[in-house]
Amino acid sequence: MYKRCLDITRWTFILFLAVSIPAGHTEGNTKQHHPQQDGQQIQLPATLERYSPPIVVSFVRETGDDLERMISQLPGETILDNRWTRLYEKELGIQIHYDWTAKGDVYNQKLGVSLAAGRFPDVVKVNPYQLRQLSNAGMIEDLTHVYQEYASPLTKSILEAEGRGAFDAATIDGKLMAIPESSSSIETAQYLWIRTDWLEQLGLRPPETIEELLQVSKAFTEEDPDGNGEHDTYGLALTNHLWDPVMGAAGFMSGYGAYPNIWVKDAEGNLTYGGIQPEVREALKVLQTLYREGQLDPDFGYKSGNKAFRLVQDGKIGMLYGEQWTSFMLQSTRDKDTGIDVEWQAYPIVAKSYRSLFVPLRSNTGQYFAVKKGFSNPEVVVKLMNLHLDINWGDQAQYETYYNDDSRAVWMLSPVTPFPGNKNIDAYKQIRDARSTGDFSALQNEALAIHKRIVAYELEDVESGWGWKQTYGPSGAFSIADSYEKNGQLLYDQFTGGITDTMVDRQIILRDLQLEAYMNIILGRSIDEFDQFVENWRKLGGDQITSEVNAWFRASKPKER
């Protein structure tokens, strides 16, 4: 997965993925009984055998404002001493230690330096490029047998839920060199979020085509939807990282049949990179027009997600594209004591008239846990994952203690955070089905908690439930995802293999080249620069990467999805 901006978009994403439905239970394992703080006994798989005496395992940790804000609301807990670190020591005999912590770009820079120098902790989270480099340098352990021997059935079922692609990406020269923290492609689906109070103010309907969307954007920009008599609103929000999961351009470009971040099949059935296709050219030309006409923030090219979102909070943005958790970010626009009834609603993304709509889904595993060469207990990373998954999604899950404590994403306190990839849409389906029958008695844990929050908003006007309803309610984002799926509109990334040899040296350069070219065009450069970008992309390694990707494609013969 690409490296997204490490600001509010990433940390809010992490914060509000803290919703789920139990995904299964462990089977076929001898169990151990362990006392909990409240005196209850829970059963844990034999794969969670405790170290005695305890061992110390070092990590490094990225922090952020949201994490720090949450910790400030948890008396007696810190990043190093909290319910998760205590649980790991109590149940596994593993003492978590952080060599250092840092925020955002500082974290990335510091991690890059430490990896290059070979000074990194016992267990380290890396991206695919860092994984390949560490493996090539012989700095990390082969985890093939560790995973086979220590991963519980629940862990294997969750990490391999979307197939072996994530593991193939972590396998180098036939050896599993890291454990993927896998996720779900459907979590990357985009939705169109619109200020419906603005629609009503101007007498407009929700757009059903790109042409209608452009009309709405123009009206939101020029017809004073906030009623303040000033020309200070914008139709659409964007950030300077065009592929951010919220306020990015990928959803908009899909309306033109442009899929700039995934590999798709060409007419001959081979894989080709979506970012160099002619449809992108058309989408960029339209975005350039929006920018020139003042429908985009004139300074968006300099704004990260955190800064760009301030305009949304200030009531200056009418539409944006974003993933299912966008509602929780938008919640803050309703918290201001302005006397204005701000209302947002998710809608399906739209396409040009007479063009079929497809919703691109990225392969959503981009982080891997590697173990430093020579560490005496490389199995710890798997055992930590076993416990994390068992305590949250096992047959004795303690959701409100270890996952979501009164809408606080306390699972973030753990150094490893795997989760069932389809947990969110599964929760929606459980609530949907219960709603259709009127029988909510079967709802458990996460789904039950989400349902209660929606009901609290609907019946008691508890404002914190608004975001939950906008994502999980009858017309929320997941109802749209359900329709995407039923209508066959989900377009999966066709390349799920590991980093190829040329990608190691060239992929980051090519991605920077792509973003720079796209931004320059949107900000006013000639559209002909897209053709020059395509030529440069191919010459600077793109053609060779395409060849390697297709070699993988022919060898793997993936099933149609």
Tab-separated table of C-alpha atoms in Angstrom, residues 44-418:
chain	number	residue	atom	x	y	z
A	44	LEU	CA	-6.504	-18.933	25.577
A	45	PRO	CA	-4.982	-21.172	22.901
A	46	ALA	CA	-1.882	-23.196	23.645
A	47	THR	CA	-0.122	-21.033	21.045
A	48	LEU	CA	-0.180	-18.319	23.727
A	49	GLU	CA	2.100	-20.146	26.159
A	50	ARG	CA	3.664	-17.744	28.650
A	51	TYR	CA	7.396	-17.009	28.830
A	52	SER	CA	8.841	-17.629	32.280
A	53	PRO	CA	10.782	-15.643	33.231
A	54	PRO	CA	9.289	-12.815	31.158
A	55	ILE	CA	11.195	-11.530	28.141
A	56	VAL	CA	11.606	-7.953	26.935
A	57	VAL	CA	10.711	-7.217	23.296
A	58	SER	CA	11.636	-3.875	21.779
A	59	PHE	CA	9.678	-1.902	19.188
A	60	VAL	CA	9.639	1.655	17.881
A	61	ARG	CA	6.337	3.466	17.772
A	62	GLU	CA	4.656	6.121	15.669
A	63	THR	CA	2.384	8.387	17.670
A	64	GLY	CA	0.018	11.193	16.762
A	65	ASP	CA	-2.337	13.769	18.187
A	66	ASP	CA	-5.326	11.421	18.192
A	67	LEU	CA	-3.439	8.715	20.059
A	68	GLU	CA	-2.114	11.181	22.593
A	69	ARG	CA	-5.552	12.715	23.040
A	70	MET	CA	-7.054	9.296	23.705
A	71	ILE	CA	-4.370	8.397	26.243
A	72	SER	CA	-5.058	11.654	28.077
A	73	GLN	CA	-8.621	10.379	28.570
A	74	LEU	CA	-7.457	7.081	30.085
A	75	PRO	CA	-6.360	7.637	33.702
A	76	GLY	CA	-3.417	5.508	34.718
A	77	GLU	CA	-2.460	4.533	31.177
A	78	THR	CA	0.464	5.628	29.017
A	79	ILE	CA	1.895	4.525	25.699
A	80	LEU	CA	4.200	2.117	27.558
A	81	ASP	CA	2.030	1.146	30.534
A	82	ASN	CA	-1.556	0.422	29.548
A	83	ARG	CA	-4.167	-2.332	29.386
A	84	TRP	CA	-2.490	-3.938	26.386
A	85	THR	CA	1.082	-3.931	27.660
A	86	ARG	CA	-0.196	-5.296	30.978
A	87	LEU	CA	-2.194	-7.984	29.197
A	88	TYR	CA	0.798	-9.094	27.118
A	89	GLU	CA	2.988	-9.324	30.190
A	90	LYS	CA	0.330	-11.067	32.264
A	91	GLU	CA	-0.746	-13.627	29.672
A	92	LEU	CA	2.380	-14.066	27.550
A	93	GLY	CA	5.246	-12.985	29.750
A	94	ILE	CA	6.189	-10.371	27.122
A	95	GLN	CA	7.266	-6.958	28.342
A	96	ILE	CA	6.847	-4.320	25.624
A	97	HIS	CA	9.626	-1.749	25.344
A	98	TYR	CA	9.850	1.151	22.882
A	99	ASP	CA	13.339	2.251	21.888
A	100	TRP	CA	11.813	5.539	20.795
A	101	THR	CA	8.549	7.128	19.669
A	102	ALA	CA	7.919	9.954	17.216
A	103	LYS	CA	5.184	11.579	15.153
A	104	GLY	CA	4.493	11.518	11.421
A	105	ASP	CA	7.336	12.599	9.165
A	106	VAL	CA	9.806	12.609	12.054
A	107	TYR	CA	8.973	8.961	12.709
A	108	ASN	CA	9.483	8.030	9.064
A	109	GLN	CA	12.768	9.865	8.819
A	110	LYS	CA	14.065	8.393	12.047
A	111	LEU	CA	12.983	4.888	11.064
A	112	GLY	CA	14.645	5.211	7.664
A	113	VAL	CA	17.919	6.249	9.250
A	114	SER	CA	17.835	3.466	11.845
A	115	LEU	CA	17.053	0.800	9.243
A	116	ALA	CA	19.848	2.009	6.961
A	117	ALA	CA	22.275	1.862	9.872
A	118	GLY	CA	21.060	-1.564	10.999
A	119	ARG	CA	20.031	-0.172	14.372
A	120	PHE	CA	16.426	-1.215	14.740
A	121	PRO	CA	14.414	-2.987	17.450
A	122	ASP	CA	13.640	-6.675	17.927
A	123	VAL	CA	10.360	-6.322	16.004
A	124	VAL	CA	9.853	-3.562	13.446
A	125	LYS	CA	6.946	-2.571	11.222
A	126	VAL	CA	8.124	-1.919	7.661
A	127	ASN	CA	6.707	-1.210	4.226
A	128	PRO	CA	7.334	-3.532	1.242
A	129	TYR	CA	10.421	-1.643	0.087
A	130	GLN	CA	12.028	-1.640	3.514
A	131	LEU	CA	11.212	-5.332	3.873
A	132	ARG	CA	12.973	-6.217	0.627
A	133	GLN	CA	15.999	-4.113	1.520
A	134	LEU	CA	16.339	-5.633	4.999
A	135	SER	CA	15.926	-9.118	3.593
A	136	ASN	CA	18.502	-8.536	0.854
A	137	ALA	CA	20.933	-7.266	3.498
A	138	GLY	CA	20.393	-10.369	5.648
A	139	MET	CA	19.204	-8.291	8.622
A	140	ILE	CA	15.940	-10.083	9.457
A	141	GLU	CA	14.787	-13.561	10.432
A	142	ASP	CA	13.102	-16.142	8.234
A	143	LEU	CA	9.637	-16.530	9.796
A	144	THR	CA	8.357	-19.371	7.617
A	145	HIS	CA	8.374	-22.015	10.324
A	146	VAL	CA	7.457	-19.515	13.044
A	147	TYR	CA	4.196	-18.719	11.306
A	148	GLN	CA	3.395	-22.337	10.523
A	149	GLU	CA	4.071	-23.493	14.085
A	150	TYR	CA	2.773	-20.642	16.221
A	151	ALA	CA	-0.094	-18.951	14.339
A	152	SER	CA	-3.449	-20.014	15.770
A	153	PRO	CA	-6.274	-21.142	13.460
A	154	LEU	CA	-8.038	-17.843	14.129
A	155	THR	CA	-4.935	-15.858	13.202
A	156	LYS	CA	-4.431	-17.822	10.000
A	157	SER	CA	-8.067	-17.490	8.995
A	158	ILE	CA	-7.968	-13.719	9.463
A	159	LEU	CA	-4.574	-12.966	7.927
A	160	GLU	CA	-5.299	-15.174	4.920
A	161	ALA	CA	-8.934	-14.126	4.445
A	162	GLU	CA	-8.231	-12.422	1.097
A	163	GLY	CA	-5.962	-15.192	-0.106
A	164	ARG	CA	-2.219	-15.589	0.042
A	165	GLY	CA	-1.408	-12.331	-1.716
A	166	ALA	CA	-0.181	-10.568	1.418
A	167	PHE	CA	2.026	-13.531	2.265
A	168	ASP	CA	3.305	-13.788	-1.288
A	169	ALA	CA	4.331	-10.144	-1.001
A	170	ALA	CA	6.282	-10.959	2.189
A	171	THR	CA	7.918	-14.055	0.719
A	172	ILE	CA	11.401	-13.495	-0.690
A	173	ASP	CA	13.374	-16.304	-2.308
A	174	GLY	CA	10.814	-18.763	-0.999
A	175	LYS	CA	11.078	-17.590	2.605
A	176	LEU	CA	8.466	-15.729	4.633
A	177	MET	CA	10.483	-12.756	5.861
A	178	ALA	CA	7.722	-10.895	7.734
A	179	ILE	CA	4.177	-11.309	9.000
A	180	PRO	CA	1.683	-9.116	7.129
A	181	GLU	CA	-0.719	-6.997	9.107
A	182	SER	CA	-3.356	-7.724	6.509
A	183	SER	CA	-6.502	-5.729	5.965
A	184	SER	CA	-9.394	-5.677	3.518
A	185	SER	CA	-9.614	-4.232	0.043
A	186	ILE	CA	-13.237	-3.206	0.485
A	187	GLU	CA	-12.169	-0.807	3.233
A	188	THR	CA	-10.606	1.326	0.483
A	189	ALA	CA	-13.885	1.835	-1.409
A	190	GLN	CA	-14.695	5.489	-2.022
A	191	TYR	CA	-17.950	7.349	-1.407
A	192	LEU	CA	-19.129	10.829	-2.288
A	193	TRP	CA	-19.882	12.854	0.859
A	194	ILE	CA	-22.105	15.906	0.346
A	195	ARG	CA	-23.386	18.768	2.520
A	196	THR	CA	-27.081	17.972	2.138
A	197	ASP	CA	-28.072	21.153	3.960
A	198	TRP	CA	-26.362	23.021	1.108
A	199	LEU	CA	-28.251	20.954	-1.437
A	200	GLU	CA	-31.514	21.938	0.241
A	201	GLN	CA	-30.461	25.570	0.550
A	202	LEU	CA	-29.901	25.770	-3.215
A	203	GLY	CA	-32.736	23.463	-4.254
A	204	LEU	CA	-30.412	20.855	-5.757
A	205	ARG	CA	-30.606	17.077	-5.999
A	206	PRO	CA	-27.766	14.671	-5.190
A	207	PRO	CA	-25.776	14.096	-8.401
A	208	GLU	CA	-26.149	10.803	-10.233
A	209	THR	CA	-23.557	11.479	-12.943
A	210	ILE	CA	-20.260	13.329	-13.188
A	211	GLU	CA	-21.990	15.990	-15.273
A	212	GLU	CA	-24.464	16.615	-12.465
A	213	LEU	CA	-21.669	16.589	-9.894
A	214	LEU	CA	-19.891	19.360	-11.806
A	215	GLN	CA	-23.083	21.408	-11.777
A	216	VAL	CA	-23.424	20.958	-8.023
A	217	SER	CA	-19.779	21.887	-7.499
A	218	LYS	CA	-20.246	25.073	-9.509
A	219	ALA	CA	-23.358	25.991	-7.515
A	220	PHE	CA	-21.647	25.318	-4.201
A	221	THR	CA	-18.856	27.651	-5.291
A	222	GLU	CA	-20.821	30.490	-6.826
A	223	GLU	CA	-24.291	30.583	-5.224
A	224	ASP	CA	-23.396	31.319	-1.592
A	225	PRO	CA	-24.687	28.054	-0.042
A	226	ASP	CA	-23.698	29.145	3.472
A	227	GLY	CA	-25.671	32.351	3.091
A	228	ASN	CA	-23.020	34.709	4.438
A	229	GLY	CA	-22.989	36.942	1.390
A	230	GLU	CA	-19.343	36.208	0.623
A	231	HIS	CA	-17.625	34.290	-2.171
A	232	ASP	CA	-15.767	31.921	0.157
A	233	THR	CA	-16.988	28.374	-0.494
A	234	TYR	CA	-15.623	25.566	-2.658
A	235	GLY	CA	-17.346	22.732	-4.440
A	236	LEU	CA	-14.825	19.960	-3.828
A	237	ALA	CA	-12.017	19.287	-1.329
A	238	LEU	CA	-8.579	17.944	-2.278
A	239	THR	CA	-5.271	17.526	-0.458
A	240	ASN	CA	-1.744	17.824	-1.773
A	241	HIS	CA	-1.502	14.027	-1.653
A	242	LEU	CA	-4.017	13.158	-4.338
A	243	TRP	CA	-4.418	9.600	-3.072
A	244	ASP	CA	-5.399	10.357	0.510
A	245	PRO	CA	-8.260	8.112	1.676
A	246	VAL	CA	-10.281	11.224	2.505
A	247	MET	CA	-10.303	14.313	0.256
A	248	GLY	CA	-8.342	12.441	-2.402
A	249	ALA	CA	-8.925	12.433	-6.164
A	250	ALA	CA	-9.175	8.682	-6.827
A	251	GLY	CA	-12.970	8.537	-6.409
A	252	PHE	CA	-13.481	11.496	-8.743
A	253	MET	CA	-11.176	10.063	-11.401
A	254	SER	CA	-13.007	6.733	-11.300
A	255	GLY	CA	-15.951	8.512	-12.859
A	256	TYR	CA	-13.899	8.831	-16.036
A	257	GLY	CA	-12.775	5.219	-16.007
A	258	ALA	CA	-9.388	6.299	-14.605
A	259	TYR	CA	-7.779	4.132	-11.923
A	260	PRO	CA	-4.378	5.722	-11.243
A	261	ASN	CA	-3.321	3.570	-8.263
A	262	ILE	CA	-4.052	0.012	-9.331
A	263	TRP	CA	-3.123	-2.490	-12.017
A	264	VAL	CA	-5.909	-3.374	-14.433
A	265	LYS	CA	-6.322	-5.719	-17.378
A	266	ASP	CA	-5.909	-4.393	-20.910
A	267	ALA	CA	-7.770	-5.563	-24.009
A	268	GLU	CA	-5.358	-8.470	-24.436
A	269	GLY	CA	-5.780	-9.666	-20.867
A	270	ASN	CA	-2.369	-8.451	-19.695
A	271	LEU	CA	-1.825	-6.205	-16.696
A	272	THR	CA	-1.198	-2.522	-17.243
A	273	TYR	CA	-0.720	0.331	-14.788
A	274	GLY	CA	-3.825	2.472	-14.409
A	275	GLY	CA	-1.844	5.641	-13.805
A	276	ILE	CA	-0.668	5.930	-17.419
A	277	GLN	CA	-3.961	5.278	-19.206
A	278	PRO	CA	-5.617	7.941	-21.430
A	279	GLU	CA	-8.663	8.122	-19.166
A	280	VAL	CA	-6.457	9.770	-16.548
A	281	ARG	CA	-5.691	12.546	-19.008
A	282	GLU	CA	-9.381	13.404	-19.308
A	283	ALA	CA	-9.916	13.420	-15.544
A	284	LEU	CA	-6.910	15.675	-14.970
A	285	LYS	CA	-8.171	18.135	-17.563
A	286	VAL	CA	-11.493	18.427	-15.706
A	287	LEU	CA	-9.747	18.897	-12.339
A	288	GLN	CA	-7.648	21.623	-13.961
A	289	THR	CA	-10.850	23.386	-15.010
A	290	LEU	CA	-12.279	23.124	-11.488
A	291	TYR	CA	-9.095	24.656	-10.099
A	292	ARG	CA	-9.048	27.465	-12.659
A	293	GLU	CA	-12.683	28.311	-11.944
A	294	GLY	CA	-12.109	28.511	-8.203
A	295	GLN	CA	-14.076	25.380	-7.309
A	296	LEU	CA	-11.014	23.987	-5.493
A	297	ASP	CA	-9.158	25.692	-2.667
A	298	PRO	CA	-6.431	27.697	-4.482
A	299	ASP	CA	-3.927	26.580	-1.838
A	300	PHE	CA	-4.797	22.864	-1.747
A	301	GLY	CA	-1.500	22.000	-3.416
A	302	TYR	CA	0.290	23.086	-0.253
A	303	LYS	CA	-2.040	21.476	2.261
A	304	SER	CA	-1.762	18.077	3.872
A	305	GLY	CA	-4.935	16.338	4.959
A	306	ASN	CA	-4.838	17.992	8.370
A	307	LYS	CA	-4.640	21.492	6.931
A	308	ALA	CA	-7.079	20.835	4.103
A	309	PHE	CA	-9.659	19.558	6.571
A	310	ARG	CA	-9.724	22.884	8.365
A	311	LEU	CA	-11.729	24.322	5.469
A	312	VAL	CA	-14.236	21.497	5.908
A	313	GLN	CA	-14.487	22.242	9.621
A	314	ASP	CA	-14.924	25.927	8.873
A	315	GLY	CA	-17.931	25.162	6.681
A	316	LYS	CA	-16.318	26.108	3.362
A	317	ILE	CA	-16.474	22.751	1.526
A	318	GLY	CA	-19.554	21.207	-0.071
A	319	MET	CA	-18.310	17.820	-1.306
A	320	LEU	CA	-15.450	15.429	-0.812
A	321	TYR	CA	-14.581	11.856	-1.623
A	322	GLY	CA	-13.664	9.529	1.217
A	323	GLU	CA	-13.722	6.048	2.690
A	324	GLN	CA	-16.400	4.706	5.036
A	325	TRP	CA	-14.896	6.250	8.159
A	326	THR	CA	-15.160	9.781	6.743
A	327	SER	CA	-18.314	10.348	8.786
A	328	PHE	CA	-16.298	10.362	11.984
A	329	MET	CA	-14.080	13.129	10.655
A	330	LEU	CA	-17.119	15.067	9.514
A	331	GLN	CA	-18.587	14.749	13.007
A	332	SER	CA	-16.401	17.668	14.048
A	333	THR	CA	-18.155	19.954	11.563
A	334	ARG	CA	-21.345	19.470	13.588
A	335	ASP	CA	-19.742	20.144	16.949
A	336	LYS	CA	-19.221	23.859	16.434
A	337	ASP	CA	-21.680	26.098	18.220
A	338	THR	CA	-22.619	28.013	15.083
A	339	GLY	CA	-26.356	27.612	15.096
A	340	ILE	CA	-26.149	25.974	11.658
A	341	ASP	CA	-27.545	22.488	11.206
A	342	VAL	CA	-24.668	20.927	9.269
A	343	GLU	CA	-25.669	17.683	7.616
A	344	TRP	CA	-23.554	15.322	5.521
A	345	GLN	CA	-24.614	12.204	3.654
A	346	ALA	CA	-22.691	9.511	1.791
A	347	TYR	CA	-23.659	8.741	-1.801
A	348	PRO	CA	-22.273	6.356	-4.405
A	349	ILE	CA	-19.458	7.799	-6.476
A	350	VAL	CA	-20.664	8.809	-9.925
A	351	ALA	CA	-19.518	8.283	-13.524
A	352	LYS	CA	-19.935	10.070	-16.822
A	353	SER	CA	-23.268	9.548	-18.489
A	354	TYR	CA	-23.470	6.212	-20.274
A	355	ARG	CA	-20.227	4.995	-18.703
A	356	SER	CA	-20.284	1.970	-16.403
A	357	LEU	CA	-19.226	2.730	-12.859
A	358	PHE	CA	-16.469	0.741	-11.201
A	359	VAL	CA	-15.090	1.378	-7.727
A	360	PRO	CA	-11.335	0.696	-7.535
A	361	LEU	CA	-10.061	-1.199	-4.505
A	362	ARG	CA	-6.409	-1.162	-3.559
A	363	SER	CA	-4.673	-4.218	-2.240
A	364	ASN	CA	-4.734	-3.007	1.337
A	365	THR	CA	-1.754	-4.693	2.968
A	366	GLY	CA	1.204	-2.382	3.134
A	367	GLN	CA	2.715	-2.996	6.567
A	368	TYR	CA	4.711	-6.013	7.688
A	369	PHE	CA	6.285	-7.059	10.984
A	370	ALA	CA	9.881	-8.183	10.581
A	371	VAL	CA	12.118	-9.613	13.306
A	372	LYS	CA	15.750	-8.581	13.688
A	373	LYS	CA	18.278	-11.226	12.752
A	374	GLY	CA	19.558	-13.052	15.811
A	375	PHE	CA	16.637	-12.227	18.105
A	376	SER	CA	16.203	-15.287	20.293
A	377	ASN	CA	12.386	-15.414	20.215
A	378	PRO	CA	11.209	-14.554	16.699
A	379	GLU	CA	7.854	-16.200	17.404
A	380	VAL	CA	6.810	-13.315	19.703
A	381	VAL	CA	5.255	-11.318	16.884
A	382	VAL	CA	2.909	-14.204	16.034
A	383	LYS	CA	2.021	-14.835	19.673
A	384	LEU	CA	1.201	-11.149	20.159
A	385	MET	CA	-1.084	-11.300	17.125
A	386	ASN	CA	-2.710	-14.489	18.408
A	387	LEU	CA	-3.643	-12.837	21.684
A	388	HIS	CA	-4.741	-9.581	20.070
A	389	LEU	CA	-7.107	-11.409	17.735
A	390	ASP	CA	-8.341	-13.907	20.324
A	391	ILE	CA	-9.160	-11.298	22.955
A	392	ASN	CA	-11.069	-9.197	20.399
A	393	TRP	CA	-12.614	-11.764	18.034
A	394	GLY	CA	-12.243	-15.107	19.746
A	395	ASP	CA	-15.075	-17.002	21.374
A	396	GLN	CA	-14.548	-15.068	24.623
A	397	ALA	CA	-13.919	-11.630	23.152
A	398	GLN	CA	-13.760	-8.661	25.525
A	399	TYR	CA	-14.616	-5.945	23.041
A	400	GLU	CA	-15.402	-3.097	25.399
A	401	THR	CA	-12.220	-3.615	27.376
A	402	TYR	CA	-9.595	-4.156	24.711
A	403	TYR	CA	-10.996	-2.842	21.457
A	404	ASN	CA	-13.470	-0.026	21.760
A	405	ASP	CA	-13.935	1.467	25.205
A	406	ASP	CA	-16.777	3.978	25.118
A	407	SER	CA	-15.949	4.962	21.497
A	408	ARG	CA	-12.239	5.160	22.316
A	409	ALA	CA	-10.077	3.046	20.016
A	410	VAL	CA	-8.055	1.474	22.815
A	411	TRP	CA	-6.794	-1.235	20.464
A	412	MET	CA	-4.341	1.406	19.219
A	413	LEU	CA	-2.431	0.984	22.472
A	414	SER	CA	-1.186	-2.392	21.240
A	415	PRO	CA	2.053	-2.541	19.211
A	416	VAL	CA	0.406	-5.063	16.839
A	417	THR	CA	-3.118	-4.431	15.594
A	418	PRO	CA	-4.352	-7.104	13.141
